PDB file of C-alpha atoms in Angstrom:
ATOM      1  CA  MET K   1       5.186 153.149  12.951  1.00  0.00           C
ATOM      2  CA  PRO K   2       6.744 153.778  16.398  1.00  0.00           C
ATOM      3  CA  ASP K   3      10.319 154.974  16.694  1.00  0.00           C
ATOM      4  CA  PHE K   4      11.984 151.901  18.226  1.00  0.00           C
ATOM      5  CA  LYS K   5      15.505 153.344  18.571  1.00  0.00           C
ATOM      6  CA  PRO K   6      15.207 154.524  22.210  1.00  0.00           C
ATOM      7  CA  PHE K   7      13.568 151.261  23.176  1.00  0.00           C
ATOM      8  CA  ILE K   8      16.337 149.228  21.536  1.00  0.00           C
ATOM      9  CA  VAL K   9      18.909 151.153  23.594  1.00  0.00           C
ATOM     10  CA  SER K  10      17.002 150.655  26.853  1.00  0.00           C
ATOM     11  CA  GLY K  11      16.335 147.016  25.870  1.00  0.00           C
ATOM     12  CA  LEU K  12      20.039 146.321  25.368  1.00  0.00           C
ATOM     13  CA  ALA K  13      20.799 147.671  28.845  1.00  0.00           C
ATOM     14  CA  LEU K  14      17.925 145.703  30.369  1.00  0.00           C
ATOM     15  CA  GLY K  15      18.997 142.570  28.509  1.00  0.00           C
ATOM     16  CA  ALA K  16      22.591 142.971  29.675  1.00  0.00           C
ATOM     17  CA  ILE K  17      21.321 142.959  33.268  1.00  0.00           C
ATOM     18  CA  TYR K  18      19.306 139.806  32.571  1.00  0.00           C
ATOM     19  CA  SER K  19      22.417 138.187  31.104  1.00  0.00           C
ATOM     20  CA  LEU K  20      24.555 139.311  34.057  1.00  0.00           C
ATOM     21  CA  SER K  21      22.131 137.605  36.408  1.00  0.00           C
ATOM     22  CA  GLY K  22      21.751 134.615  34.057  1.00  0.00           C
ATOM     23  CA  VAL K  23      25.515 134.060  33.975  1.00  0.00           C
ATOM     24  CA  GLY K  24      25.450 133.826  37.771  1.00  0.00           C
ATOM     25  CA  ILE K  25      22.693 131.215  37.606  1.00  0.00           C
ATOM     26  CA  VAL K  26      24.498 129.101  34.992  1.00  0.00           C
ATOM     27  CA  LEU K  27      27.850 129.450  36.767  1.00  0.00           C
ATOM     28  CA  LEU K  28      26.329 127.997  39.939  1.00  0.00           C
ATOM     29  CA  LEU K  29      24.370 125.359  38.045  1.00  0.00           C
ATOM     30  CA  ARG K  30      27.497 124.164  36.226  1.00  0.00           C
ATOM     31  CA  THR K  31      29.374 123.955  39.521  1.00  0.00           C
ATOM     32  CA  SER K  32      26.938 122.582  42.059  1.00  0.00           C
ATOM     33  CA  GLY K  33      24.033 121.385  39.915  1.00  0.00           C
ATOM     34  CA  VAL K  34      21.684 123.709  41.835  1.00  0.00           C
ATOM     35  CA  LEU K  35      19.197 125.879  39.964  1.00  0.00           C
ATOM     36  CA  ASN K  36      19.098 128.839  42.343  1.00  0.00           C
ATOM     37  CA  LEU K  37      15.609 130.374  42.318  1.00  0.00           C
ATOM     38  CA  ALA K  38      16.654 132.902  44.985  1.00  0.00           C
ATOM     39  CA  HIS K  39      18.745 134.896  42.522  1.00  0.00           C
ATOM     40  CA  GLY K  40      16.182 137.696  42.147  1.00  0.00           C
ATOM     41  CA  ALA K  41      15.555 137.957  45.896  1.00  0.00           C
ATOM     42  CA  LEU K  42      19.306 138.346  46.482  1.00  0.00           C
ATOM     43  CA  GLY K  43      19.281 141.180  43.940  1.00  0.00           C
ATOM     44  CA  ALA K  44      16.398 142.818  45.820  1.00  0.00           C
ATOM     45  CA  ALA K  45      18.268 142.595  49.140  1.00  0.00           C
ATOM     46  CA  SER K  46      21.343 144.120  47.493  1.00  0.00           C
ATOM     47  CA  ALA K  47      19.448 147.006  45.888  1.00  0.00           C
ATOM     48  CA  LEU K  48      17.536 147.834  49.079  1.00  0.00           C
ATOM     49  CA  THR K  49      20.760 147.793  51.116  1.00  0.00           C
ATOM     50  CA  CYS K  50      22.333 150.148  48.577  1.00  0.00           C
ATOM     51  CA  TRP K  51      19.282 152.451  48.706  1.00  0.00           C
ATOM     52  CA  GLN K  52      19.306 152.493  52.531  1.00  0.00           C
ATOM     53  CA  LEU K  53      22.965 153.488  52.727  1.00  0.00           C
ATOM     54  CA  LEU K  54      22.497 156.223  50.120  1.00  0.00           C
ATOM     55  CA  ASP K  55      19.426 157.475  51.990  1.00  0.00           C
ATOM     56  CA  ASP K  56      21.527 157.634  55.167  1.00  0.00           C
ATOM     57  CA  GLY K  57      24.014 159.914  53.418  1.00  0.00           C
ATOM     58  CA  ASN K  58      26.784 157.441  52.608  1.00  0.00           C
ATOM     59  CA  GLY K  59      28.824 157.566  49.423  1.00  0.00           C
ATOM     60  CA  GLU K  60      27.737 155.724  46.304  1.00  0.00           C
ATOM     61  CA  PRO K  61      30.785 153.403  46.045  1.00  0.00           C
ATOM     62  CA  LEU K  62      30.314 152.272  49.653  1.00  0.00           C
ATOM     63  CA  ALA K  63      26.565 151.731  49.166  1.00  0.00           C
ATOM     64  CA  ILE K  64      27.034 149.684  45.986  1.00  0.00           C
ATOM     65  CA  ALA K  65      29.834 147.614  47.528  1.00  0.00           C
ATOM     66  CA  ALA K  66      27.773 146.947  50.650  1.00  0.00           C
ATOM     67  CA  GLY K  67      24.788 145.830  48.574  1.00  0.00           C
ATOM     68  CA  VAL K  68      26.915 143.395  46.595  1.00  0.00           C
ATOM     69  CA  VAL K  69      28.550 142.093  49.790  1.00  0.00           C
ATOM     70  CA  VAL K  70      25.158 141.480  51.412  1.00  0.00           C
ATOM     71  CA  ALA K  71      23.943 139.447  48.425  1.00  0.00           C
ATOM     72  CA  ALA K  72      27.222 137.513  48.229  1.00  0.00           C
ATOM     73  CA  ALA K  73      27.197 136.831  51.989  1.00  0.00           C
ATOM     74  CA  LEU K  74      23.598 135.575  51.943  1.00  0.00           C
ATOM     75  CA  ALA K  75      24.375 133.286  49.008  1.00  0.00           C
ATOM     76  CA  ALA K  76      27.580 132.050  50.631  1.00  0.00           C
ATOM     77  CA  GLY K  77      25.731 131.336  53.875  1.00  0.00           C
ATOM     78  CA  TYR K  78      23.163 129.227  52.048  1.00  0.00           C
ATOM     79  CA  GLY K  79      25.909 127.523  50.047  1.00  0.00           C
ATOM     80  CA  LEU K  80      27.824 126.621  53.206  1.00  0.00           C
ATOM     81  CA  LEU K  81      24.993 125.725  55.563  1.00  0.00           C
ATOM     82  CA  ILE K  82      22.049 124.412  53.542  1.00  0.00           C
ATOM     83  CA  SER K  83      23.128 123.379  50.063  1.00  0.00           C
ATOM     84  CA  PRO K  84      25.668 120.688  51.149  1.00  0.00           C
ATOM     85  CA  ARG K  85      22.920 118.915  53.132  1.00  0.00           C
ATOM     86  CA  LEU K  86      20.919 118.544  49.919  1.00  0.00           C
ATOM     87  CA  ALA K  87      23.814 117.538  47.683  1.00  0.00           C
ATOM     88  CA  GLY K  88      22.569 113.979  47.249  1.00  0.00           C
ATOM     89  CA  ARG K  89      18.943 114.899  46.588  1.00  0.00           C
ATOM     90  CA  GLU K  90      17.160 115.256  43.258  1.00  0.00           C
ATOM     91  CA  PRO K  91      17.670 118.535  41.346  1.00  0.00           C
ATOM     92  CA  VAL K  92      14.003 119.455  41.804  1.00  0.00           C
ATOM     93  CA  VAL K  93      14.369 119.158  45.583  1.00  0.00           C
ATOM     94  CA  GLN K  94      17.425 121.417  45.545  1.00  0.00           C
ATOM     95  CA  ALA K  95      15.627 123.951  43.348  1.00  0.00           C
ATOM     96  CA  ALA K  96      12.561 123.878  45.623  1.00  0.00           C
ATOM     97  CA  SER K  97      14.812 124.490  48.607  1.00  0.00           C
ATOM     98  CA  SER K  98      16.306 127.544  46.898  1.00  0.00           C
ATOM     99  CA  LEU K  99      12.738 128.782  46.364  1.00  0.00           C
ATOM    100  CA  GLY K 100      12.283 128.595  50.131  1.00  0.00           C
ATOM    101  CA  PHE K 101      15.510 130.599  50.474  1.00  0.00           C
ATOM    102  CA  ALA K 102      14.066 133.181  48.063  1.00  0.00           C
ATOM    103  CA  LEU K 103      10.903 133.513  50.143  1.00  0.00           C
ATOM    104  CA  ALA K 104      12.967 133.896  53.315  1.00  0.00           C
ATOM    105  CA  VAL K 105      15.096 136.669  51.766  1.00  0.00           C
ATOM    106  CA  LEU K 106      11.998 138.370  50.319  1.00  0.00           C
ATOM    107  CA  GLY K 107      10.282 138.138  53.712  1.00  0.00           C
ATOM    108  CA  GLY K 108      13.317 139.737  55.347  1.00  0.00           C
ATOM    109  CA  CYS K 109      13.263 142.584  52.812  1.00  0.00           C
ATOM    110  CA  LEU K 110       9.549 143.194  53.395  1.00  0.00           C
ATOM    111  CA  LEU K 111      10.053 143.093  57.166  1.00  0.00           C
ATOM    112  CA  ILE K 112      12.839 145.690  57.067  1.00  0.00           C
ATOM    113  CA  TRP K 113      11.759 147.956  54.196  1.00  0.00           C
ATOM    114  CA  GLY K 114       8.093 147.127  53.537  1.00  0.00           C
ATOM    115  CA  GLU K 115       6.390 147.049  50.137  1.00  0.00           C
ATOM    116  CA  GLU K 116       6.711 150.780  49.391  1.00  0.00           C
ATOM    117  CA  PRO K 117       8.242 151.432  45.945  1.00  0.00           C
ATOM    118  CA  ARG K 118      11.410 153.517  46.018  1.00  0.00           C
ATOM    119  CA  THR K 119      13.751 155.146  43.545  1.00  0.00           C
ATOM    120  CA  LEU K 120      17.428 154.263  43.383  1.00  0.00           C
ATOM    121  CA  ASP K 121      19.142 157.162  41.632  1.00  0.00           C
ATOM    122  CA  LEU K 122      22.743 156.438  40.718  1.00  0.00           C
ATOM    123  CA  SER K 123      24.866 159.390  39.630  1.00  0.00           C
ATOM    124  CA  THR K 124      25.714 157.550  36.411  1.00  0.00           C
ATOM    125  CA  SER K 125      22.030 157.666  35.398  1.00  0.00           C
ATOM    126  CA  LEU K 126      22.250 161.480  35.310  1.00  0.00           C
ATOM    127  CA  ARG K 127      25.172 161.519  32.896  1.00  0.00           C
ATOM    128  CA  GLY K 128      25.198 160.362  29.309  1.00  0.00           C
ATOM    129  CA  PHE K 129      25.484 161.271  25.665  1.00  0.00           C
ATOM    130  CA  PHE K 130      23.437 161.318  22.494  1.00  0.00           C
ATOM    131  CA  LEU K 131      23.724 158.501  19.967  1.00  0.00           C
ATOM    132  CA  GLY K 132      22.017 160.124  17.001  1.00  0.00           C
ATOM    133  CA  GLU K 133      18.754 161.351  18.469  1.00  0.00           C
ATOM    134  CA  VAL K 134      18.727 158.832  21.308  1.00  0.00           C
ATOM    135  CA  HIS K 135      20.003 159.745  24.776  1.00  0.00           C
ATOM    136  CA  VAL K 136      22.100 156.998  26.357  1.00  0.00           C
ATOM    137  CA  ASN K 137      22.872 157.300  30.070  1.00  0.00           C
ATOM    138  CA  THR K 138      26.070 155.984  31.622  1.00  0.00           C
ATOM    139  CA  THR K 139      24.276 153.353  33.713  1.00  0.00           C
ATOM    140  CA  GLN K 140      23.024 151.739  30.505  1.00  0.00           C
ATOM    141  CA  VAL K 141      26.563 151.683  29.095  1.00  0.00           C
ATOM    142  CA  ILE K 142      27.930 150.231  32.339  1.00  0.00           C
ATOM    143  CA  ALA K 143      25.246 147.507  32.324  1.00  0.00           C
ATOM    144  CA  LEU K 144      26.092 146.483  28.763  1.00  0.00           C
ATOM    145  CA  CYS K 145      29.873 146.503  29.341  1.00  0.00           C
ATOM    146  CA  LEU K 146      29.537 144.682  32.659  1.00  0.00           C
ATOM    147  CA  GLY K 147      27.342 141.985  31.152  1.00  0.00           C
ATOM    148  CA  LEU K 148      29.805 141.386  28.311  1.00  0.00           C
ATOM    149  CA  ALA K 149      32.882 141.521  30.562  1.00  0.00           C
ATOM    150  CA  THR K 150      31.348 139.122  33.095  1.00  0.00           C
ATOM    151  CA  THR K 151      30.513 136.651  30.341  1.00  0.00           C
ATOM    152  CA  LEU K 152      34.071 136.764  28.969  1.00  0.00           C
ATOM    153  CA  VAL K 153      35.757 136.507  32.369  1.00  0.00           C
ATOM    154  CA  ALA K 154      33.498 133.693  33.595  1.00  0.00           C
ATOM    155  CA  SER K 155      34.121 131.722  30.392  1.00  0.00           C
ATOM    156  CA  ILE K 156      37.879 132.113  30.744  1.00  0.00           C
ATOM    157  CA  VAL K 157      37.812 131.167  34.423  1.00  0.00           C
ATOM    158  CA  LEU K 158      35.784 128.022  33.749  1.00  0.00           C
ATOM    159  CA  ARG K 159      37.957 126.926  30.826  1.00  0.00           C
ATOM    160  CA  ALA K 160      41.482 127.989  31.720  1.00  0.00           C
ATOM    161  CA  THR K 161      41.962 128.085  35.499  1.00  0.00           C
ATOM    162  CA  ARG K 162      42.315 125.429  38.178  1.00  0.00           C
ATOM    163  CA  VAL K 163      39.329 126.825  40.018  1.00  0.00           C
ATOM    164  CA  GLY K 164      37.267 126.575  36.842  1.00  0.00           C
ATOM    165  CA  VAL K 165      38.313 122.977  36.236  1.00  0.00           C
ATOM    166  CA  ALA K 166      37.405 122.137  39.846  1.00  0.00           C
ATOM    167  CA  MET K 167      33.996 123.781  39.394  1.00  0.00           C
ATOM    168  CA  ARG K 168      33.262 121.860  36.216  1.00  0.00           C
ATOM    169  CA  SER K 169      34.398 118.570  37.723  1.00  0.00           C
ATOM    170  CA  LEU K 170      32.023 119.048  40.650  1.00  0.00           C
ATOM    171  CA  ALA K 171      29.108 119.395  38.274  1.00  0.00           C
ATOM    172  CA  CYS K 172      30.057 116.082  36.635  1.00  0.00           C
ATOM    173  CA  ASP K 173      30.671 113.947  39.731  1.00  0.00           C
ATOM    174  CA  ARG K 174      30.849 115.354  43.241  1.00  0.00           C
ATOM    175  CA  GLU K 175      32.133 112.188  44.963  1.00  0.00           C
ATOM    176  CA  LEU K 176      34.773 111.419  42.335  1.00  0.00           C
ATOM    177  CA  SER K 177      35.964 115.031  42.416  1.00  0.00           C
ATOM    178  CA  ALA K 178      36.405 114.785  46.181  1.00  0.00           C
ATOM    179  CA  LEU K 179      38.424 111.569  45.764  1.00  0.00           C
ATOM    180  CA  LEU K 180      40.651 113.342  43.234  1.00  0.00           C
ATOM    181  CA  GLY K 181      41.438 116.086  45.745  1.00  0.00           C
ATOM    182  CA  VAL K 182      38.965 118.809  44.836  1.00  0.00           C
ATOM    183  CA  ARG K 183      37.959 120.770  47.927  1.00  0.00           C
ATOM    184  CA  VAL K 184      34.243 120.413  47.399  1.00  0.00           C
ATOM    185  CA  ARG K 185      32.893 122.675  50.158  1.00  0.00           C
ATOM    186  CA  ARG K 186      35.338 125.475  49.382  1.00  0.00           C
ATOM    187  CA  THR K 187      34.747 125.317  45.631  1.00  0.00           C
ATOM    188  CA  GLU K 188      30.973 125.302  46.043  1.00  0.00           C
ATOM    189  CA  ALA K 189      31.134 128.175  48.531  1.00  0.00           C
ATOM    190  CA  LEU K 190      33.186 130.141  46.006  1.00  0.00           C
ATOM    191  CA  ALA K 191      30.592 129.482  43.299  1.00  0.00           C
ATOM    192  CA  TRP K 192      27.714 130.523  45.580  1.00  0.00           C
ATOM    193  CA  THR K 193      29.572 133.688  46.590  1.00  0.00           C
ATOM    194  CA  ALA K 194      30.369 134.671  43.003  1.00  0.00           C
ATOM    195  CA  SER K 195      26.813 133.920  41.913  1.00  0.00           C
ATOM    196  CA  GLY K 196      25.424 135.987  44.802  1.00  0.00           C
ATOM    197  CA  ALA K 197      27.710 138.912  43.951  1.00  0.00           C
ATOM    198  CA  LEU K 198      26.458 138.870  40.341  1.00  0.00           C
ATOM    199  CA  ALA K 199      22.867 138.788  41.608  1.00  0.00           C
ATOM    200  CA  GLY K 200      23.649 141.794  43.797  1.00  0.00           C
ATOM    201  CA  LEU K 201      25.167 143.783  40.929  1.00  0.00           C
ATOM    202  CA  ALA K 202      22.252 142.929  38.653  1.00  0.00           C
ATOM    203  CA  GLY K 203      19.755 143.950  41.336  1.00  0.00           C
ATOM    204  CA  ILE K 204      21.354 147.378  41.851  1.00  0.00           C
ATOM    205  CA  LEU K 205      21.565 148.077  38.116  1.00  0.00           C
ATOM    206  CA  LEU K 206      17.996 146.934  37.492  1.00  0.00           C
ATOM    207  CA  ALA K 207      16.684 148.984  40.417  1.00  0.00           C
ATOM    208  CA  SER K 208      18.344 152.095  38.957  1.00  0.00           C
ATOM    209  CA  LEU K 209      16.595 151.549  35.602  1.00  0.00           C
ATOM    210  CA  VAL K 210      13.151 150.467  36.843  1.00  0.00           C
ATOM    211  CA  ARG K 211      11.256 150.702  40.138  1.00  0.00           C
ATOM    212  CA  LEU K 212      12.921 149.601  43.357  1.00  0.00           C
ATOM    213  CA  GLU K 213      10.501 147.286  45.103  1.00  0.00           C
ATOM    214  CA  PRO K 214      11.114 143.811  46.543  1.00  0.00           C
ATOM    215  CA  TYR K 215       8.563 141.926  44.446  1.00  0.00           C
ATOM    216  CA  THR K 216       9.665 143.401  41.107  1.00  0.00           C
ATOM    217  CA  LEU K 217      13.326 142.637  41.721  1.00  0.00           C
ATOM    218  CA  THR K 218      12.596 139.149  43.049  1.00  0.00           C
ATOM    219  CA  PHE K 219      10.918 138.327  39.741  1.00  0.00           C
ATOM    220  CA  LEU K 220      14.195 139.241  38.007  1.00  0.00           C
ATOM    221  CA  VAL K 221      14.913 135.539  38.355  1.00  0.00           C
ATOM    222  CA  ILE K 222      12.320 134.742  35.664  1.00  0.00           C
ATOM    223  CA  ALA K 223      14.005 136.806  32.956  1.00  0.00           C
ATOM    224  CA  SER K 224      17.404 135.535  34.093  1.00  0.00           C
ATOM    225  CA  LEU K 225      16.217 131.939  33.906  1.00  0.00           C
ATOM    226  CA  ALA K 226      14.812 132.591  30.428  1.00  0.00           C
ATOM    227  CA  ALA K 227      18.222 133.905  29.330  1.00  0.00           C
ATOM    228  CA  ALA K 228      19.856 130.836  30.881  1.00  0.00           C
ATOM    229  CA  VAL K 229      17.450 128.544  29.015  1.00  0.00           C
ATOM    230  CA  LEU K 230      18.293 130.284  25.745  1.00  0.00           C
ATOM    231  CA  GLY K 231      21.906 129.474  26.515  1.00  0.00           C
ATOM    232  CA  GLY K 232      20.985 125.810  26.955  1.00  0.00           C
ATOM    233  CA  LEU K 233      21.804 126.176  30.692  1.00  0.00           C
ATOM    234  CA  ARG K 234      25.470 125.772  29.698  1.00  0.00           C
ATOM    235  CA  SER K 235      26.720 128.343  27.196  1.00  0.00           C
ATOM    236  CA  LEU K 236      27.599 131.642  28.872  1.00  0.00           C
ATOM    237  CA  TYR K 237      27.758 133.391  25.492  1.00  0.00           C
ATOM    238  CA  GLY K 238      24.327 131.959  24.733  1.00  0.00           C
ATOM    239  CA  VAL K 239      23.073 133.386  28.024  1.00  0.00           C
ATOM    240  CA  PHE K 240      24.449 136.820  27.102  1.00  0.00           C
ATOM    241  CA  ALA K 241      22.842 136.759  23.653  1.00  0.00           C
ATOM    242  CA  GLY K 242      19.597 135.406  25.106  1.00  0.00           C
ATOM    243  CA  GLY K 243      19.463 138.142  27.734  1.00  0.00           C
ATOM    244  CA  LEU K 244      19.920 140.842  25.105  1.00  0.00           C
ATOM    245  CA  LEU K 245      17.205 139.290  22.925  1.00  0.00           C
ATOM    246  CA  ILE K 246      14.718 139.192  25.803  1.00  0.00           C
ATOM    247  CA  GLY K 247      15.544 142.751  26.884  1.00  0.00           C
ATOM    248  CA  VAL K 248      15.154 144.189  23.379  1.00  0.00           C
ATOM    249  CA  LEU K 249      11.915 142.293  22.686  1.00  0.00           C
ATOM    250  CA  GLN K 250      10.473 143.379  26.029  1.00  0.00           C
ATOM    251  CA  ALA K 251      11.441 147.032  25.558  1.00  0.00           C
ATOM    252  CA  CYS K 252      10.263 147.175  21.933  1.00  0.00           C
ATOM    253  CA  ALA K 253       6.834 145.887  22.982  1.00  0.00           C
ATOM    254  CA  THR K 254       6.340 149.082  25.015  1.00  0.00           C
ATOM    255  CA  PRO K 255       5.308 151.444  22.151  1.00  0.00           C
ATOM    256  CA  VAL K 256       3.126 148.813  20.449  1.00  0.00           C
ATOM    257  CA  GLY K 257      -0.320 149.456  21.894  1.00  0.00           C
ATOM    258  CA  ALA K 258      -1.763 146.009  21.191  1.00  0.00           C
ATOM    259  CA  ILE K 259       0.907 144.148  23.183  1.00  0.00           C
ATOM    260  CA  SER K 260       2.312 146.847  25.491  1.00  0.00           C
ATOM    261  CA  THR K 261       0.247 145.638  28.440  1.00  0.00           C
ATOM    262  CA  TYR K 262       1.719 142.152  28.088  1.00  0.00           C
ATOM    263  CA  ARG K 263       5.388 143.114  27.644  1.00  0.00           C
ATOM    264  CA  ASP K 264       6.321 141.756  31.092  1.00  0.00           C
ATOM    265  CA  ALA K 265       5.325 138.299  29.827  1.00  0.00           C
ATOM    266  CA  THR K 266       8.149 138.405  27.258  1.00  0.00           C
ATOM    267  CA  PRO K 267      10.609 136.303  29.336  1.00  0.00           C
ATOM    268  CA  PHE K 268       7.915 133.634  29.885  1.00  0.00           C
ATOM    269  CA  VAL K 269       7.102 133.444  26.164  1.00  0.00           C
ATOM    270  CA  VAL K 270      10.742 133.337  25.101  1.00  0.00           C
ATOM    271  CA  ALA K 271      11.579 130.699  27.727  1.00  0.00           C
ATOM    272  CA  ILE K 272       8.654 128.500  26.671  1.00  0.00           C
ATOM    273  CA  VAL K 273       9.598 128.737  22.986  1.00  0.00           C
ATOM    274  CA  ALA K 274      13.231 127.958  23.840  1.00  0.00           C
ATOM    275  CA  MET K 275      12.296 124.929  25.951  1.00  0.00           C
ATOM    276  CA  LEU K 276      10.019 123.596  23.213  1.00  0.00           C
ATOM    277  CA  ALA K 277      12.855 124.031  20.706  1.00  0.00           C
ATOM    278  CA  LEU K 278      15.306 122.248  23.032  1.00  0.00           C
ATOM    279  CA  TYR K 279      12.784 119.444  23.564  1.00  0.00           C
ATOM    280  CA  ALA K 280      12.193 119.073  19.816  1.00  0.00           C
ATOM    281  CA  ARG K 281      15.945 119.001  19.177  1.00  0.00           C
ATOM    282  CA  GLY K 282      16.400 116.370  21.879  1.00  0.00           C
ATOM    283  CA  GLN K 283      13.613 114.256  20.423  1.00  0.00           C
ATOM    284  CA  GLY K 284      15.139 114.609  16.957  1.00  0.00           C
ATOM    285  CA  ALA K 285      18.557 113.537  18.228  1.00  0.00           C
ATOM    286  CA  ALA K 286      17.033 110.532  20.018  1.00  0.00           C
ATOM    287  CA  THR K 287      15.124 109.492  16.905  1.00  0.00           C
ATOM    288  CA  GLY K 288      18.228 109.867  14.764  1.00  0.00           C
ATOM    289  CA  GLY K 289      20.211 107.812  17.259  1.00  0.00           C
ATOM    290  CA  ARG K 290      17.709 104.956  17.201  1.00  0.00           C
ATOM    291  CA  GLN K 291      17.594 104.996  13.396  1.00  0.00           C
ATOM    292  CA  ALA K 292      21.393 104.920  13.239  1.00  0.00           C
TER     293      ALA K 292
END
């Protein structure tokens, strides 16, 4: 029987990063109705920017801030220039367009930095403490706290602030919101910027825990989407719990020889099971409604 304790710790940190990224996806989806498939690519651009500045001898706070700003600026640019032109199109068209954005960002990363894997060593990864026999580094603690704090803050903002009410009204009816005085372009730009900043943070944290390479980080979007699906694409707390579940399951598959090779498929499996469950629940509700 493998000792799962270290893998549970690493899985919680990994899951918190998935949830951090998933909250950004749901926040944007609930505001603009756009399922942003470029979330992982924005995280890759952020992490590579951070690595470049550290490699050039800059301080860690500046490098992290610059990485987050790059991801937020790229997202804001897309939200201001491209997304409004697709506002009236079907959701699948908007999602496909964001996939094109992801490929453009990934192509830019490959053009500047190439495919070579790198290591992003944050000073917090070198510090830590022992929880029983398990070593926990500070980056893992930061990831878990940041994921929880982001979920709480985003929930409060959406429920209890004017900006949050404007964001939610946009998701319901864009034209009616504009007639009622909501500044549509500014609110959507704010949502894209916040979502991009969360993608940037998630990318830097993930790159410090796993390999730093553009393709790996771009596929962060899959685990983030799986967490979002577990949250029903609405509940931020559901996204947080879903991210932790995926992270722990994925990490705990590592010491199990029979399934270790397939552990990266965990987000796919969990997302498929969640979608089937949502579909079955929807069918059950529809059947109950007809019978009533």
